[in-house]
Amino acid sequence: MNKHQLASKIWESANRMRGKVEASEYKDFILGFIFYKYLSEQEEQFFLKEGMTAADMTELTEEDAETVGYAQNRLGYFISYDNLFSTWIAEGNDFTISRVYDALSAFGRLVSPKRKRLFEGVFATLQTGLSKLGDAASQTRSVRELIHLIQSIPMDGRQGYDVLGYIYEYLIEKFASSAGKKAGEFYTPHEVSQLMSEIVADHLHERDNIRIYDPTSGSGSLLITIGEAVKRRMGNADGIVYYAQELIQSTYNLTRMNLVMRGISAANIYVRNGDTLEDDWPYFDDADPSGTYDPLYVDAVVSNPPYSQRWEPDGKDVDPRFSNYGLAPRSKADYAFLLHDLFHLKPSGIMCIVLPHGVLFRGGEEGQIRRNLIENDKIAAIIGLPANIFYGTGIPTIIMVLRQNRPESDVLIVDASKGFEKDGKNNRLRSSDIRRIVDVVDSRSTVEGFSRLVSKDEIRENDYNLNIPRYVDSSDPVETWDLYASMFGGIPLAEIDDLGRFWQAFPGLRESAFGSDDGHCARLCVDDLKEAVLDHEAVKAYFARYDEAFGALRADAARKLVGNWESVDPLGAKEELADEIFGRMELFPLLDKYHAFQALDDAWESVAADLEMLQTEGFEAARVVDPRLVIKKKNGKDVEVQEGWQGHVIPFDLVQDLVLADELEALRGLTEDLACVKGECDALAEELPSEEDDAAESELTEDEVTEKQEKLAALQKRQKALKKSVKEAEGALELATAEAMKGLSDAQVHELLERKWIDPLVEALEALPRKAVDELVAKIGGLEDKYGDTYADVAQQISETERELDEMLGQLVGNDFDMLGIAELRNLLGGGQHD
């Protein structure tokens, strides 16, 4: 299975296994054991490369001082054979929880003195939290299930690091979504991290060696995402040094685990557990203060600090972090974190920080700090994010981008609050939303309703208030009604003019769709609007130009991906395809190129996952068939059972369409017959009286009832037979597909991969012009409906309704008082004259 399938399986199992343990606590168990497995396997691989055999490793003991010291110098730690993760697995049902306690205690003793800052206490949360799993027997049972669950995660080589990192990130996100308000302590949504990383990486792309820093690191995911984006551009993983600080002990442990498991050299990791605002770098080791002094100035700072928390500003006026700009108020430390980040930037550095929206306009000390930052040209951009984008809080947030030295004095303000998709209770940035923001920040461009470059003078005029709606209006235009058109009918020419981008793309369409006008309004002169638009020559020509521009894309994509599957870099190939699509989309300004980018991103998840498997397992993986496993209850427990087969890479339905078309068509025929018979059964059952109905009230005679019952019984018998036939045919087709899969030729595999990878993208791109036409038709139809009924029409309808009501009232009878009331109501309606 690919890494997404594996991560999903582990999460589903872990979520069931945790029982009543809170998600925010259970994450420490599973992530801690994943890390221990990683360290164990790293040691095993190390000794195997050093010439040891598996048998030799059984002699690894704490008493072998020479071997212990050798491992400590190279790895930073030592784990004896008895305490290796693989040894736990081999013990099977003989494993007990005491092995874990012994192993974690030994690990703490055997950490290298040189790596104590990286490894010391890293399992403290796991060790102290085991008691939450119950008594010793419950702990043994729970941990045994857990270690067997995670043993399938690969942890060696580049591919292993990638899968491990993906699964670790996937689990952290899933636990965050279940942890409520506590999620903010350890997780920044991946999409926000990705947005910040692209902005930072674009700024640093020409550098060979960089330092990056997160002073409120949480799980470390934000810092790692930045590192990955920078690494892709610079190509030198060892040229990135990571600095992190985190206040909460358990979360600090997550940071260390995450950094180490990504294959980052221990020499490039500097992590501290402490209060960032109270206990700042420069870093130094108490054992060697002068030799380890490092004032810490970095190329990039990224942070998502706790929002508007209290802090202690007393005595901080002499702190160089704050002395040049001011002290944040005691009740809100937002600007304290910002100034801390800014202080640690090199002159050429860049920083991104997530803050609550209030920092843009609150007054007092914060207003003064904001003024100083603007006057010193530190704020490069402000990006307003969608609401409900962070787990556990709906606080409106922004990303503020700052630089130490900027050639510009203006500020780019971006309102990205409208670009997202719903994901349960939260909102999520799509890849197209991220790309749209990054492009506008990189080009510092003004886009109506989305971004605006604001001068320092204008900000001064607004008393340094940076509230986004002051500068960018992203609200939908208020609907207005034309009085003349409301009275006399027709569609106002001004509102037709508002569709100018469509008329520019489809010349002549406006003139053919609208008839003569009276200088203020025009009337639609076609009966079937959609048909008239689609049949117009300009629209047909537009579609033809689009097809021509994108016609070669399918062949190019197939050649680069399918034909080059062994060596293609999925990320590089995606960026290359995106550039090609953007280049073609420039010819069609009516269409939104970011919709095309989203189509690419939607299709790419499958492409990347399949390439990962093919490049790891070889081309033969495309012919592999896997058991399809589902969870079912057995003896009160959830167990995995097999229900049929599925393709390892290629879905069965694609194989059936290509090589088993006759069998597939036969099955479809049976399925259609079954649906027809079922429909007849349902219709007959509706006609027959039910057991609760009184037979005497039925419109059917006894003979008719008997006849219909006999017919229904015959149909139900046929339905049963058809169900059996369909089930047998489905089973036979599945087995035939599994067999056919193994015998696919290379050419057939290539064709199937094209259908799976390329067709969905091409189809989504082909749909874009049609969606634009549908949008135009909907807008014109909306205008037609808006002004379709004039005031005279509405007044006539009201008058007619009043007359009909008056006539109905005239037919009513009652006592004297009722009749007086009815008479008064008729007078109010203007009636009564019909008595």
Short mmCIF file of C-alpha atoms in Angstrom, two decimals, residues 31 35 118 122 168 172 185-186 214 216-224 242-262 264 269-272:
data_model
loop_
_atom_site.label_atom_id
_atom_site.label_comp_id
_atom_site.label_asym_id
_atom_site.label_seq_id
_atom_site.Cartn_x
_atom_site.Cartn_y
_atom_site.Cartn_z
CA LEU A 31 4.40 8.88 18.35
CA PHE A 35 10.32 7.22 17.47
CA LEU A 118 18.94 16.25 21.74
CA VAL A 122 12.80 12.57 25.02
CA TYR A 168 4.07 11.14 11.49
CA ILE A 172 -0.30 14.54 14.32
CA GLU A 185 -0.35 23.65 21.53
CA PHE A 186 1.30 21.28 19.09
CA ASP A 214 10.89 28.48 15.18
CA THR A 216 7.30 28.26 19.47
CA SER A 217 7.93 25.03 17.64
CA GLY A 218 5.06 22.78 18.76
CA SER A 219 5.51 19.43 17.03
CA GLY A 220 8.18 20.88 14.73
CA SER A 221 6.02 20.40 11.64
CA LEU A 222 6.09 24.08 10.62
CA LEU A 223 9.88 24.21 10.87
CA ILE A 224 10.27 20.98 8.91
CA TYR A 242 17.37 23.98 12.47
CA TYR A 243 16.76 25.94 15.68
CA ALA A 244 13.66 25.40 17.79
CA GLN A 245 12.36 26.35 21.21
CA GLU A 246 9.21 25.08 22.92
CA LEU A 247 7.78 25.73 26.36
CA ILE A 248 5.65 22.61 26.96
CA GLN A 249 7.79 19.56 27.79
CA SER A 250 5.68 16.97 25.95
CA THR A 251 5.47 19.16 22.85
CA TYR A 252 9.22 19.87 23.00
CA ASN A 253 9.69 16.10 22.84
CA LEU A 254 7.56 15.98 19.68
CA THR A 255 9.80 18.61 18.07
CA ARG A 256 12.93 16.59 18.78
CA MET A 257 11.43 13.34 17.56
CA ASN A 258 10.11 14.92 14.37
CA LEU A 259 13.42 16.56 13.46
CA VAL A 260 15.49 13.44 14.14
CA MET A 261 13.17 11.11 12.22
CA ARG A 262 13.37 13.25 9.07
CA ILE A 264 18.35 15.55 9.65
CA ILE A 269 19.57 20.34 15.21
CA TYR A 270 19.48 22.80 18.11
CA VAL A 271 16.39 22.49 20.30
CA ARG A 272 15.58 24.09 23.64
#
